[in-house]
Tab-separated table of C-alpha atoms in Angstrom:
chain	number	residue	atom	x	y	z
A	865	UNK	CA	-15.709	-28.803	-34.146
A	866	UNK	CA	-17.682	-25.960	-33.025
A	867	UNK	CA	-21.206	-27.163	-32.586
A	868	UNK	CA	-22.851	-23.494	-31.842
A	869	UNK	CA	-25.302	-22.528	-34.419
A	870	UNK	CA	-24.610	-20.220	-36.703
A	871	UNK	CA	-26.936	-17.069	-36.610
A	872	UNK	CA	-27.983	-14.932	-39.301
A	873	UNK	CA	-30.092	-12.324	-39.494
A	874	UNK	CA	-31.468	-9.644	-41.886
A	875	UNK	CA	-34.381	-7.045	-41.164
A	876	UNK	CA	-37.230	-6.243	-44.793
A	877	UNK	CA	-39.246	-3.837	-45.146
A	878	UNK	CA	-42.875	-4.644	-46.916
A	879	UNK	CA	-42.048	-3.660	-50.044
A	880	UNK	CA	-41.815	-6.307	-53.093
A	881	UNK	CA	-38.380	-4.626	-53.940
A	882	UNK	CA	-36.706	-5.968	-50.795
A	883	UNK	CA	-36.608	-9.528	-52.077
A	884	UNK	CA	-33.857	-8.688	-54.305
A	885	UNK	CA	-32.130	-8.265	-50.787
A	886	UNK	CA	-33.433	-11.284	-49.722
A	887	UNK	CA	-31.789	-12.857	-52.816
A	888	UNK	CA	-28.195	-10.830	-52.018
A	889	UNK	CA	-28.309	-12.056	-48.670
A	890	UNK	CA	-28.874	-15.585	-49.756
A	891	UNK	CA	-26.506	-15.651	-51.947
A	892	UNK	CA	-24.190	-14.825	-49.253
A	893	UNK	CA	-25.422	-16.859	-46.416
A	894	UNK	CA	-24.654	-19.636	-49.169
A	895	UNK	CA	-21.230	-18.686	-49.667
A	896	UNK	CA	-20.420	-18.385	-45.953
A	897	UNK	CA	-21.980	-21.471	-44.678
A	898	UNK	CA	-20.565	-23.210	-48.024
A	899	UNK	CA	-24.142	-24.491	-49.019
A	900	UNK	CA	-24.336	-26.102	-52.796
A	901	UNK	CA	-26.207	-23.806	-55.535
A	902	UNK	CA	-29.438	-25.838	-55.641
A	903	UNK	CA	-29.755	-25.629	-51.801
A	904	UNK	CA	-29.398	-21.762	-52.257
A	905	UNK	CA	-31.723	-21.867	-55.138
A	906	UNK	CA	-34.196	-23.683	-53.026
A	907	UNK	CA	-33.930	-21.581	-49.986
A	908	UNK	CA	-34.095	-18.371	-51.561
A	909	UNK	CA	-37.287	-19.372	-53.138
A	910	UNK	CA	-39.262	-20.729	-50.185
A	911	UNK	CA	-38.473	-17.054	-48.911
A	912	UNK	CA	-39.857	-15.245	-51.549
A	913	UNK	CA	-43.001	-17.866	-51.617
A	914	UNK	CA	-43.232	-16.614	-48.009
A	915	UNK	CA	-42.481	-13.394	-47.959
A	916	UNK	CA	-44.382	-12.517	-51.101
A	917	UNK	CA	-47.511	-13.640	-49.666
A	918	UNK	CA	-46.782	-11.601	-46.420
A	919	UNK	CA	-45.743	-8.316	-48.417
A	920	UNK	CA	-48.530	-8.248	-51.204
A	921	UNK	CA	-51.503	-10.286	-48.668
A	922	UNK	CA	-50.534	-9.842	-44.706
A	923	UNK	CA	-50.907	-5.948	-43.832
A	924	UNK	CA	-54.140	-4.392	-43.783
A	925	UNK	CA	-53.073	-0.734	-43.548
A	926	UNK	CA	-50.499	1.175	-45.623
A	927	UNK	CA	-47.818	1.776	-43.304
A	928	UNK	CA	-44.277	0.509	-42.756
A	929	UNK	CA	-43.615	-2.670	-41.552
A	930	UNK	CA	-40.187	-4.633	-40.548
A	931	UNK	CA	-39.962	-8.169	-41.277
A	932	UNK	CA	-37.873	-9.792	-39.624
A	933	UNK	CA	-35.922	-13.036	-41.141
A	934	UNK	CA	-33.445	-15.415	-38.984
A	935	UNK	CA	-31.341	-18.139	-40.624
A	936	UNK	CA	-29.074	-20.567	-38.918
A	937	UNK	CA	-27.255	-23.264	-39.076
A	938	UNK	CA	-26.204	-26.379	-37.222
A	939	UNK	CA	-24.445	-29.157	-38.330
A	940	UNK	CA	-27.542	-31.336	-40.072
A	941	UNK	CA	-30.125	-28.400	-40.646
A	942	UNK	CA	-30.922	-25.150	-41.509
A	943	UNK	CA	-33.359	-23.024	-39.677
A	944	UNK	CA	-35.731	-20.381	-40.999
A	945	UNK	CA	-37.794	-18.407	-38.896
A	946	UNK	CA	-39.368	-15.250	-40.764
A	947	UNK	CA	-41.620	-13.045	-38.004
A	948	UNK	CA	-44.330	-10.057	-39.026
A	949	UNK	CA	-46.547	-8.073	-37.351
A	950	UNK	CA	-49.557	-8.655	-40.205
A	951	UNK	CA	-52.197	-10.062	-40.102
A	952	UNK	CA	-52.710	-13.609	-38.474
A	953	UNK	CA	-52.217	-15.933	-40.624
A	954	UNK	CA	-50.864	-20.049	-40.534
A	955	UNK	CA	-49.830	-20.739	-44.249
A	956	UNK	CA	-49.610	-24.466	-43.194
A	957	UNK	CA	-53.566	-25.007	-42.916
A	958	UNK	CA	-53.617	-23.657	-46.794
A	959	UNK	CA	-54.867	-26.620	-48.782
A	960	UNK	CA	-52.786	-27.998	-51.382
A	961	UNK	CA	-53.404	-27.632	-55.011
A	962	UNK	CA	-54.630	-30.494	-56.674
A	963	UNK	CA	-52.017	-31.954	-58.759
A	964	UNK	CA	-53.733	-33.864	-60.900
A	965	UNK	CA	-55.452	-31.244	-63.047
A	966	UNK	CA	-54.888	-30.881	-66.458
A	967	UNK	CA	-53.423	-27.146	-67.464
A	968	UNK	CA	-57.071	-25.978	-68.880
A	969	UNK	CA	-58.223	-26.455	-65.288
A	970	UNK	CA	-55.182	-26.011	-63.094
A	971	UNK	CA	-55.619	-22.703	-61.081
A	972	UNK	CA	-53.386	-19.968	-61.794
A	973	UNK	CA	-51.456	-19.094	-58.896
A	974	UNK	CA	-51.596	-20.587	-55.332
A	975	UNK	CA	-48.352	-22.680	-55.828
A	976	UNK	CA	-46.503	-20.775	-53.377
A	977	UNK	CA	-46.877	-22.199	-49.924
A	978	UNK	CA	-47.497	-25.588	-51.468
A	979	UNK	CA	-43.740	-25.419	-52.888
A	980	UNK	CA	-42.723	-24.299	-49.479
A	981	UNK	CA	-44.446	-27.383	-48.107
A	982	UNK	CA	-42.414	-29.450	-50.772
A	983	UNK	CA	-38.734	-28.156	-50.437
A	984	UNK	CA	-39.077	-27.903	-46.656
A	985	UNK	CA	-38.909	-30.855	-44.314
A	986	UNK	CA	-41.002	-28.712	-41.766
A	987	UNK	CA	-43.026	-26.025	-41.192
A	988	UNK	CA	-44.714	-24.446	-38.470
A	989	UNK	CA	-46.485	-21.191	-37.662
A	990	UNK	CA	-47.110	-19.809	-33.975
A	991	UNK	CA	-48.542	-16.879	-33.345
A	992	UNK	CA	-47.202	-15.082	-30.043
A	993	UNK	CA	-47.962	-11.901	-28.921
A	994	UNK	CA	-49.757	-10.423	-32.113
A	995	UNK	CA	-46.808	-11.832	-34.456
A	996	UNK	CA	-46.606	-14.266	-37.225
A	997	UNK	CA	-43.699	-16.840	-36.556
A	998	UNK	CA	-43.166	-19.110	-39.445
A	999	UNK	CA	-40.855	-21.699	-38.756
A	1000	UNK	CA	-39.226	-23.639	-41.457
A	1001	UNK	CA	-36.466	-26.687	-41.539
A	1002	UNK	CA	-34.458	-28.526	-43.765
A	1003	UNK	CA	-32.008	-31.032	-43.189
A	1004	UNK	CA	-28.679	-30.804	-44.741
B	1466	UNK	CA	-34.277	-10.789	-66.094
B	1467	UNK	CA	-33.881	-11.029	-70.210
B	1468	UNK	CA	-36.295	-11.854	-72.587
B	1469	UNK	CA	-35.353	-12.710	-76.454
B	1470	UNK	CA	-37.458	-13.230	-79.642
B	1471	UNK	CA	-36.481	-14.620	-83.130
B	1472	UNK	CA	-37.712	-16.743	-85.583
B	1473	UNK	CA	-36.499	-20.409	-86.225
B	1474	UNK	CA	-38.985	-22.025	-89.051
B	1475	UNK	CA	-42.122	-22.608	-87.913
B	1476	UNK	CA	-41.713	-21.505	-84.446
B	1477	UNK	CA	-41.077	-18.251	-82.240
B	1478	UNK	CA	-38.195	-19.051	-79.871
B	1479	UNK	CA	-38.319	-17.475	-76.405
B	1480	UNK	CA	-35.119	-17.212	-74.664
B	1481	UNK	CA	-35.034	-16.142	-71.438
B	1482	UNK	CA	-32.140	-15.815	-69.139
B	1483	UNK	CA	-31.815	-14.732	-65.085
B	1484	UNK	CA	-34.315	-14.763	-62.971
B	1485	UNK	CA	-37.621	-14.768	-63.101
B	1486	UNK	CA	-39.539	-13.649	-59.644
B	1487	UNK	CA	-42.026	-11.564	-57.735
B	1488	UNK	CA	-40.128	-8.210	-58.882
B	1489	UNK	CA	-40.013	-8.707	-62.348
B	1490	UNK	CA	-42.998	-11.609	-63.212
B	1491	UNK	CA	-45.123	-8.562	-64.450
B	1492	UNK	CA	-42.054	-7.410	-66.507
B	1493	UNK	CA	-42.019	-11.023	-68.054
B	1494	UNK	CA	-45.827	-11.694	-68.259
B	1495	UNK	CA	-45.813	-8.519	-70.547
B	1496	UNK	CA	-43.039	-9.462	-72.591
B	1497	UNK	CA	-44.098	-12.881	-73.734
B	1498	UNK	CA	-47.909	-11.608	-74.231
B	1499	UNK	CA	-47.263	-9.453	-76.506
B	1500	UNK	CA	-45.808	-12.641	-78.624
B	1501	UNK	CA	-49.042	-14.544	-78.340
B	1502	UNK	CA	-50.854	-12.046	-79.094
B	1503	UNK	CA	-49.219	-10.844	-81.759
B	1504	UNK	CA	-51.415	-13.911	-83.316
B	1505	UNK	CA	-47.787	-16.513	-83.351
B	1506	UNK	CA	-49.136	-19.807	-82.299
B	1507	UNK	CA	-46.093	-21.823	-82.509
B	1508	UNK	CA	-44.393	-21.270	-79.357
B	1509	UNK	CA	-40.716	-22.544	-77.886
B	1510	UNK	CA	-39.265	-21.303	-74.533
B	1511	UNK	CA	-35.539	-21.738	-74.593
B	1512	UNK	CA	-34.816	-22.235	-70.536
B	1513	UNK	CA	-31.340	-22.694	-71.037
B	1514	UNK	CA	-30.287	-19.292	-69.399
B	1515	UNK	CA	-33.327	-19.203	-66.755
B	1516	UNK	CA	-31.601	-19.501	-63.644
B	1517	UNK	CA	-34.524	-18.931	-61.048
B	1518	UNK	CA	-38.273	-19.149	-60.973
B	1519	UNK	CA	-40.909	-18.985	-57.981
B	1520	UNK	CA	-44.245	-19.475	-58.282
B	1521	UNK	CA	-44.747	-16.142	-59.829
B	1522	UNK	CA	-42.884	-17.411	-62.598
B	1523	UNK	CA	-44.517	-20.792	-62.738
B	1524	UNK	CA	-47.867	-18.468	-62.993
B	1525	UNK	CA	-47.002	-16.871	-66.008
B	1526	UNK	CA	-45.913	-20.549	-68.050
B	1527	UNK	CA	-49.427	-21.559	-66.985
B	1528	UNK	CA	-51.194	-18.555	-68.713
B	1529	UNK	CA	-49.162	-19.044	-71.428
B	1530	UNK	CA	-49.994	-22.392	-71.674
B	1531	UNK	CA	-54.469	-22.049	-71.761
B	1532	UNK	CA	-54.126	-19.773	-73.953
B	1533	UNK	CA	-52.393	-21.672	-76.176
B	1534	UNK	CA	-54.339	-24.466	-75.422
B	1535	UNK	CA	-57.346	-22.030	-76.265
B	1536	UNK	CA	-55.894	-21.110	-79.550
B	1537	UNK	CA	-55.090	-24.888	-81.259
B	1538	UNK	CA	-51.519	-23.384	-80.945
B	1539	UNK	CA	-48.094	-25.369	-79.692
B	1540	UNK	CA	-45.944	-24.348	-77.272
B	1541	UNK	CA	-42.836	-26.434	-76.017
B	1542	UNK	CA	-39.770	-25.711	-73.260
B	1543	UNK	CA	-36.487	-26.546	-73.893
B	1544	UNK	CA	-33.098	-26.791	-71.987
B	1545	UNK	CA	-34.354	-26.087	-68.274
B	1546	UNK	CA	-31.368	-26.220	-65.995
B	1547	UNK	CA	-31.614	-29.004	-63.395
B	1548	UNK	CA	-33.010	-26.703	-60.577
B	1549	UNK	CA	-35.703	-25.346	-62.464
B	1550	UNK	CA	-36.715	-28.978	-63.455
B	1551	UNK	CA	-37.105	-29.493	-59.835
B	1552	UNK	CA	-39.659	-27.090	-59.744
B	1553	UNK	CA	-41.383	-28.280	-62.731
B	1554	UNK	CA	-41.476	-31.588	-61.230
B	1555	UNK	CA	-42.637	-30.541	-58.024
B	1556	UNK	CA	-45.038	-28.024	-58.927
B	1557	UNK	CA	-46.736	-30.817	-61.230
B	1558	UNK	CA	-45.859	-28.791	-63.922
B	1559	UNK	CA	-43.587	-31.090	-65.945
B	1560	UNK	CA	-46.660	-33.192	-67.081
B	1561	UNK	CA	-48.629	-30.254	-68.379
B	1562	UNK	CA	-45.888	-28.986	-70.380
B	1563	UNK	CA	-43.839	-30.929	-73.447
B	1564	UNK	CA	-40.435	-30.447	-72.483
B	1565	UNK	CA	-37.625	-31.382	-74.066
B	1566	UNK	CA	-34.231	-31.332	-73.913
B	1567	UNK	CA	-32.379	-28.849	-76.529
B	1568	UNK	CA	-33.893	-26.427	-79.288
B	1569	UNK	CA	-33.332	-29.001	-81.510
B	1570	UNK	CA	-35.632	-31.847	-80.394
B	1571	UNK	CA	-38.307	-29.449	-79.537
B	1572	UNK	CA	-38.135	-28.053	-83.221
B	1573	UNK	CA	-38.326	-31.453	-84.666
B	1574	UNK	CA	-40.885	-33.076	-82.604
B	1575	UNK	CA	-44.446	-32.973	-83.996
């Protein structure tokens, strides 16, 4: 058995359009590393969750930027790690939404991270050297 | 993304198939306004076909949903493929929605 991980990794601009990509690429990934639909499902939505908020919320001027997304894959887990140069920003000290609301009073929006949170088993965010690193795990 | 209206009784059926996401939330948000607001306050999503939502999604079900609240109407979900139940549940979105397993059942619940 070869017990290197598996390394994948794709390059987004900030456009909203590029998640389509993301979705392609996922869809992919899944097929290569033989991952169940639901997994795939569940993967490709924590990255739009993430990347949405870094597209539409993380860059305070108008220019291009690259973001850059890294998947791999050992034997029990699957690695995320999605890196921009926006703004600073640690998604994991967001609060959660409160779940107990009834619909007249839930918020609309703000789910996003929280699902993250949910499907993930962890996540962590590290700023080094002016970039946004979040790192995200699941077991498999 | 594909969104379908007709008429079955009493209700408006909404079918909608692919994905709804980021890119095309807007796309759908439009769509199924311009049912409610065409004044139709007996509302049924038909899932069966919806084969991705993010929160995006979710956001637009929850409009949906106070404003029919707002306007003594009903609105229902029907057939949601295992996957997007899993959202549901984990959003807490299954228990502020009646959802119910076919067309059928959702028709012929009061």
């Amino acid at each position: 058995m070869d017990n290197t991980p598996d390394d994948k990794i794709l390059l987004v601009n900030n456009k909203i359009d590029e998640l389509t990509r993301v979705a392609r690429f996922l869809e992919e990934l899944g097929e290569k590393w033989n991952l169940p639909d639901p997994l795939v499902f569940n993967l490709n939505l924590v990255m739009e969750e993430a990347l949405a908020n870094t597209i539409l919320y993380g860059f305070s001027d108008d220019r291009n930027h690259t973001i850059e997304i890294q998947c791999s894959k050992s034997k029990s887990l699957i690695s995320i790690t999605i890196k921009d140069d926006g703004i600073e920003y640690d998604p994991t000290q967001k609060k959660d939404p409160d779940m107990s609301l009834p619909a007249g009073e839930r918020p609309i929006g703000g789910l996003g991270i929280f699902l993250i949170k949910k499907i993930m088993d962890s996540v962590h965010y590290k700023r080094i050297d002016n970039i946004n690193n979040l790192i995200l795990t699941k077991n498999i | 993304m594909n969104v379908n209206v007709v008429k079955s009784g009493d209700y408006s059926i909404i079918s909608v198939e692919g994905r709804v996401d980021t890119t095309n939330a807007g796309e759908f948000e439009k769509a199924v306004m311009e049912v409610v607001n065409s004044g139709i306050n007996m509302i049924i999503f038909n899932c069966s076909g919806l084969n991705y939502i993010s929160s995006s999604g979710l956001r637009v079900f929850l409009i949906v949903q106070k404003r029919m609240m707002a306007n003594k109407g009903q609105l229902k979900l029907c057939s949601l493929q295992p996957g997007i139940t899993e959202i549901f549940d984990i959003s807490g979105f299954s228990s502020i929605f009646s959802i119910f397993p076919d067309q059928d059942s959702a028709e012929k619940a009061g």
